[in-house]
mmCIF file of N, CA and C in Angstrom:
data_model
loop_
_atom_site.group_PDB
_atom_site.id
_atom_site.type_symbol
_atom_site.label_atom_id
_atom_site.label_comp_id
_atom_site.label_asym_id
_atom_site.label_seq_id
_atom_site.Cartn_x
_atom_site.Cartn_y
_atom_site.Cartn_z
ATOM 1 N N ALA A 1 19.822 11.206 -17.517
ATOM 2 C CA ALA A 1 19.358 11.232 -18.886
ATOM 3 C C ALA A 1 19.211 9.803 -19.368
ATOM 4 N N ASN A 2 18.164 9.529 -20.076
ATOM 5 C CA ASN A 2 17.919 8.203 -20.589
ATOM 6 C C ASN A 2 17.794 8.260 -22.108
ATOM 7 N N SER A 3 18.190 7.174 -22.722
ATOM 8 C CA SER A 3 18.019 7.038 -24.168
ATOM 9 C C SER A 3 17.204 5.807 -24.435
ATOM 10 N N GLY A 4 16.710 5.686 -25.621
ATOM 11 C CA GLY A 4 15.950 4.526 -26.004
ATOM 12 C C GLY A 4 14.739 4.310 -25.139
ATOM 13 N N ALA A 5 14.465 3.114 -24.689
ATOM 14 C CA ALA A 5 13.273 2.776 -23.956
ATOM 15 C C ALA A 5 13.565 2.451 -22.502
ATOM 16 N N VAL A 6 14.498 3.160 -21.892
ATOM 17 C CA VAL A 6 14.890 2.882 -20.490
ATOM 18 C C VAL A 6 14.209 3.841 -19.554
ATOM 19 N N THR A 7 13.662 3.343 -18.448
ATOM 20 C CA THR A 7 13.169 4.171 -17.379
ATOM 21 C C THR A 7 14.078 3.925 -16.189
ATOM 22 N N THR A 8 14.541 4.985 -15.530
ATOM 23 C CA THR A 8 15.445 4.884 -14.406
ATOM 24 C C THR A 8 14.729 5.301 -13.137
ATOM 25 N N THR A 9 14.854 4.488 -12.082
ATOM 26 C CA THR A 9 14.242 4.810 -10.807
ATOM 27 C C THR A 9 15.338 4.963 -9.748
ATOM 28 N N LEU A 10 15.240 6.065 -8.959
ATOM 29 C CA LEU A 10 16.158 6.326 -7.882
ATOM 30 C C LEU A 10 15.407 6.217 -6.576
ATOM 31 N N THR A 11 15.972 5.557 -5.580
ATOM 32 C CA THR A 11 15.365 5.388 -4.262
ATOM 33 C C THR A 11 16.386 5.785 -3.210
ATOM 34 N N LEU A 12 15.946 6.601 -2.247
ATOM 35 C CA LEU A 12 16.814 6.979 -1.152
ATOM 36 C C LEU A 12 16.634 5.992 0.012
ATOM 37 N N TYR A 13 17.751 5.542 0.562
ATOM 38 C CA TYR A 13 17.756 4.593 1.658
ATOM 39 C C TYR A 13 18.270 5.256 2.938
ATOM 40 N N LYS A 14 17.782 4.795 4.072
ATOM 41 C CA LYS A 14 18.261 5.232 5.376
ATOM 42 C C LYS A 14 18.691 3.999 6.112
ATOM 43 N N ASN A 15 19.983 3.937 6.453
ATOM 44 C CA ASN A 15 20.565 2.798 7.166
ATOM 45 C C ASN A 15 20.196 1.455 6.520
ATOM 46 N N GLY A 16 20.226 1.437 5.184
ATOM 47 C CA GLY A 16 19.994 0.212 4.443
ATOM 48 C C GLY A 16 18.526 -0.132 4.197
ATOM 49 N N VAL A 17 17.612 0.729 4.619
ATOM 50 C CA VAL A 17 16.187 0.480 4.452
ATOM 51 C C VAL A 17 15.610 1.562 3.527
ATOM 52 N N ALA A 18 14.857 1.139 2.516
ATOM 53 C CA ALA A 18 14.268 2.081 1.541
ATOM 54 C C ALA A 18 13.301 3.029 2.264
ATOM 55 N N THR A 19 13.424 4.336 1.942
ATOM 56 C CA THR A 19 12.462 5.314 2.397
ATOM 57 C C THR A 19 11.399 5.457 1.307
ATOM 58 N N ALA A 20 10.401 6.286 1.555
ATOM 59 C CA ALA A 20 9.365 6.553 0.572
ATOM 60 C C ALA A 20 9.831 7.511 -0.541
ATOM 61 N N ILE A 21 11.061 8.050 -0.379
ATOM 62 C CA ILE A 21 11.578 9.035 -1.316
ATOM 63 C C ILE A 21 12.080 8.315 -2.560
ATOM 64 N N THR A 22 11.403 8.566 -3.709
ATOM 65 C CA THR A 22 11.799 7.981 -4.974
ATOM 66 C C THR A 22 11.651 9.011 -6.086
ATOM 67 N N GLY A 23 12.266 8.758 -7.180
ATOM 68 C CA GLY A 23 12.111 9.579 -8.367
ATOM 69 C C GLY A 23 12.324 8.735 -9.584
ATOM 70 N N THR A 24 11.645 9.083 -10.644
ATOM 71 C CA THR A 24 11.741 8.309 -11.880
ATOM 72 C C THR A 24 12.075 9.235 -13.063
ATOM 73 N N VAL A 25 13.047 8.849 -13.858
ATOM 74 C CA VAL A 25 13.358 9.525 -15.097
ATOM 75 C C VAL A 25 12.811 8.637 -16.215
ATOM 76 N N VAL A 26 11.878 9.164 -16.962
ATOM 77 C CA VAL A 26 11.161 8.382 -17.963
ATOM 78 C C VAL A 26 12.025 8.095 -19.189
ATOM 79 N N ALA A 27 11.587 7.096 -19.922
ATOM 80 C CA ALA A 27 12.315 6.700 -21.122
ATOM 81 C C ALA A 27 12.415 7.861 -22.097
ATOM 82 N N ALA A 28 13.569 7.876 -22.787
ATOM 83 C CA ALA A 28 13.838 8.859 -23.855
ATOM 84 C C ALA A 28 13.689 10.310 -23.390
ATOM 85 N N SER A 29 14.125 10.610 -22.155
ATOM 86 C CA SER A 29 14.036 11.957 -21.650
ATOM 87 C C SER A 29 15.136 12.858 -22.166
ATOM 88 N N GLY A 30 16.117 12.276 -22.844
ATOM 89 C CA GLY A 30 17.227 13.078 -23.396
ATOM 90 C C GLY A 30 18.170 13.553 -22.298
ATOM 91 N N THR A 31 18.801 14.710 -22.470
ATOM 92 C CA THR A 31 19.816 15.153 -21.562
ATOM 93 C C THR A 31 19.260 15.870 -20.367
ATOM 94 N N GLY A 32 17.961 16.180 -20.345
ATOM 95 C CA GLY A 32 17.401 16.967 -19.243
ATOM 96 C C GLY A 32 16.550 16.190 -18.266
ATOM 97 N N GLY A 33 16.671 14.895 -18.243
ATOM 98 C CA GLY A 33 15.826 14.082 -17.365
ATOM 99 C C GLY A 33 16.109 14.342 -15.900
ATOM 100 N N ILE A 34 15.037 14.635 -15.127
ATOM 101 C CA ILE A 34 15.183 14.939 -13.698
ATOM 102 C C ILE A 34 14.165 14.132 -12.928
ATOM 103 N N ALA A 35 14.575 13.570 -11.819
ATOM 104 C CA ALA A 35 13.711 12.824 -10.925
ATOM 105 C C ALA A 35 13.589 13.607 -9.637
ATOM 106 N N ILE A 36 12.353 14.065 -9.310
ATOM 107 C CA ILE A 36 12.133 14.865 -8.136
ATOM 108 C C ILE A 36 10.992 14.295 -7.306
ATOM 109 N N ASP A 37 11.194 14.191 -5.986
ATOM 110 C CA ASP A 37 10.116 13.773 -5.075
ATOM 111 C C ASP A 37 9.945 14.887 -4.073
ATOM 112 N N THR A 38 8.916 15.672 -4.208
ATOM 113 C CA THR A 38 8.660 16.796 -3.301
ATOM 114 C C THR A 38 7.543 16.452 -2.298
ATOM 115 N N THR A 39 7.099 15.211 -2.329
ATOM 116 C CA THR A 39 6.012 14.771 -1.469
ATOM 117 C C THR A 39 6.516 14.128 -0.162
ATOM 118 N N HIS A 40 7.541 13.315 -0.262
ATOM 119 C CA HIS A 40 7.972 12.517 0.876
ATOM 120 C C HIS A 40 9.203 13.134 1.581
ATOM 121 N N THR A 41 9.364 12.841 2.830
ATOM 122 C CA THR A 41 10.543 13.295 3.593
ATOM 123 C C THR A 41 11.070 12.087 4.416
ATOM 124 N N ALA A 42 12.279 12.252 4.912
ATOM 125 C CA ALA A 42 12.911 11.288 5.805
ATOM 126 C C ALA A 42 13.749 12.062 6.814
ATOM 127 N N SER A 43 13.768 11.590 8.039
ATOM 128 C CA SER A 43 14.597 12.227 9.065
ATOM 129 C C SER A 43 15.840 11.372 9.294
ATOM 130 N N TYR A 44 16.960 12.092 9.428
ATOM 131 C CA TYR A 44 18.242 11.438 9.678
ATOM 132 C C TYR A 44 18.840 12.036 10.902
ATOM 133 N N ALA A 45 19.598 11.222 11.618
ATOM 134 C CA ALA A 45 20.340 11.685 12.824
ATOM 135 C C ALA A 45 21.837 11.514 12.529
ATOM 136 N N ILE A 46 22.636 12.152 13.357
ATOM 137 C CA ILE A 46 24.075 11.966 13.250
ATOM 138 C C ILE A 46 24.396 10.507 13.325
ATOM 139 N N GLY A 47 25.184 10.005 12.388
ATOM 140 C CA GLY A 47 25.590 8.603 12.373
ATOM 141 C C GLY A 47 24.726 7.755 11.436
ATOM 142 N N ASP A 48 23.544 8.235 11.026
ATOM 143 C CA ASP A 48 22.738 7.501 10.075
ATOM 144 C C ASP A 48 23.441 7.457 8.722
ATOM 145 N N GLN A 49 23.223 6.401 7.981
ATOM 146 C CA GLN A 49 23.777 6.292 6.663
ATOM 147 C C GLN A 49 22.737 6.597 5.596
ATOM 148 N N MET A 50 23.147 7.301 4.570
ATOM 149 C CA MET A 50 22.273 7.644 3.453
ATOM 150 C C MET A 50 22.823 6.982 2.180
ATOM 151 N N GLN A 51 21.973 6.221 1.496
ATOM 152 C CA GLN A 51 22.382 5.572 0.260
ATOM 153 C C GLN A 51 21.356 5.949 -0.818
ATOM 154 N N LEU A 52 21.815 5.918 -2.053
ATOM 155 C CA LEU A 52 20.951 6.177 -3.201
ATOM 156 C C LEU A 52 21.048 4.960 -4.140
ATOM 157 N N ALA A 53 19.919 4.298 -4.367
ATOM 158 C CA ALA A 53 19.881 3.161 -5.284
ATOM 159 C C ALA A 53 19.444 3.670 -6.651
ATOM 160 N N TYR A 54 20.071 3.138 -7.678
ATOM 161 C CA TYR A 54 19.809 3.550 -9.043
ATOM 162 C C TYR A 54 19.529 2.289 -9.847
ATOM 163 N N SER A 55 18.312 2.193 -10.419
ATOM 164 C CA SER A 55 18.009 1.002 -11.189
ATOM 165 C C SER A 55 17.345 1.418 -12.502
ATOM 166 N N THR A 56 17.688 0.639 -13.546
ATOM 167 C CA THR A 56 17.090 0.883 -14.865
ATOM 168 C C THR A 56 16.321 -0.296 -15.312
ATOM 169 N N GLY A 57 15.274 -0.045 -16.085
ATOM 170 C CA GLY A 57 14.528 -1.121 -16.679
ATOM 171 C C GLY A 57 15.262 -1.683 -17.876
ATOM 172 N N SER A 58 14.632 -2.630 -18.563
ATOM 173 C CA SER A 58 15.285 -3.230 -19.706
ATOM 174 C C SER A 58 15.209 -2.236 -20.888
ATOM 175 N N GLY A 59 16.039 -2.474 -21.883
ATOM 176 C CA GLY A 59 16.066 -1.581 -23.044
ATOM 177 C C GLY A 59 17.506 -1.144 -23.290
ATOM 178 N N THR A 60 17.669 -0.051 -24.028
ATOM 179 C CA THR A 60 18.998 0.419 -24.312
ATOM 180 C C THR A 60 19.529 1.153 -23.088
ATOM 181 N N SER A 61 20.769 1.529 -23.117
ATOM 182 C CA SER A 61 21.441 2.038 -21.932
ATOM 183 C C SER A 61 20.882 3.380 -21.453
ATOM 184 N N GLY A 62 20.939 3.559 -20.160
ATOM 185 C CA GLY A 62 20.653 4.839 -19.542
ATOM 186 C C GLY A 62 21.924 5.282 -18.805
ATOM 187 N N THR A 63 22.060 6.537 -18.565
ATOM 188 C CA THR A 63 23.238 7.049 -17.824
ATOM 189 C C THR A 63 22.800 7.963 -16.712
ATOM 190 N N MET A 64 23.621 8.043 -15.680
ATOM 191 C CA MET A 64 23.327 8.929 -14.572
ATOM 192 C C MET A 64 24.482 9.915 -14.478
ATOM 193 N N GLY A 65 24.178 11.200 -14.725
ATOM 194 C CA GLY A 65 25.237 12.210 -14.715
ATOM 195 C C GLY A 65 25.553 12.720 -13.341
ATOM 196 N N GLY A 66 24.610 12.730 -12.422
ATOM 197 C CA GLY A 66 24.862 13.214 -11.096
ATOM 198 C C GLY A 66 23.554 13.281 -10.298
ATOM 199 N N TRP A 67 23.674 13.557 -9.002
ATOM 200 C CA TRP A 67 22.487 13.596 -8.172
ATOM 201 C C TRP A 67 22.725 14.545 -7.016
ATOM 202 N N ALA A 68 21.661 15.008 -6.423
ATOM 203 C CA ALA A 68 21.726 15.923 -5.293
ATOM 204 C C ALA A 68 20.566 15.707 -4.334
ATOM 205 N N ILE A 69 20.804 15.869 -3.067
ATOM 206 C CA ILE A 69 19.780 15.769 -2.050
ATOM 207 C C ILE A 69 19.786 17.024 -1.261
ATOM 208 N N LYS A 70 18.602 17.627 -1.042
ATOM 209 C CA LYS A 70 18.498 18.882 -0.250
ATOM 210 C C LYS A 70 18.251 18.494 1.216
ATOM 211 N N CYS A 71 19.148 18.853 2.087
ATOM 212 C CA CYS A 71 18.997 18.590 3.502
ATOM 213 C C CYS A 71 18.633 19.889 4.214
ATOM 214 N N ILE A 72 17.528 19.864 4.941
ATOM 215 C CA ILE A 72 17.111 21.061 5.699
ATOM 216 C C ILE A 72 16.875 20.788 7.140
#
């Protein structure tokens, strides 16, 4: 959820390298802001590391309540 004029971008990383999987929660989305990327995929193997980067633009504060990744 974002308030004010903040846009939040989430990027999924594999072993420290950014994948094409990203999502953006737009400014002033309120409590229901969701970032979904249904276009891109990434393959992981046993032992690979998965990281999620969270960055906000300038403006008033944004908050991140939680996140989920669907593994199939």
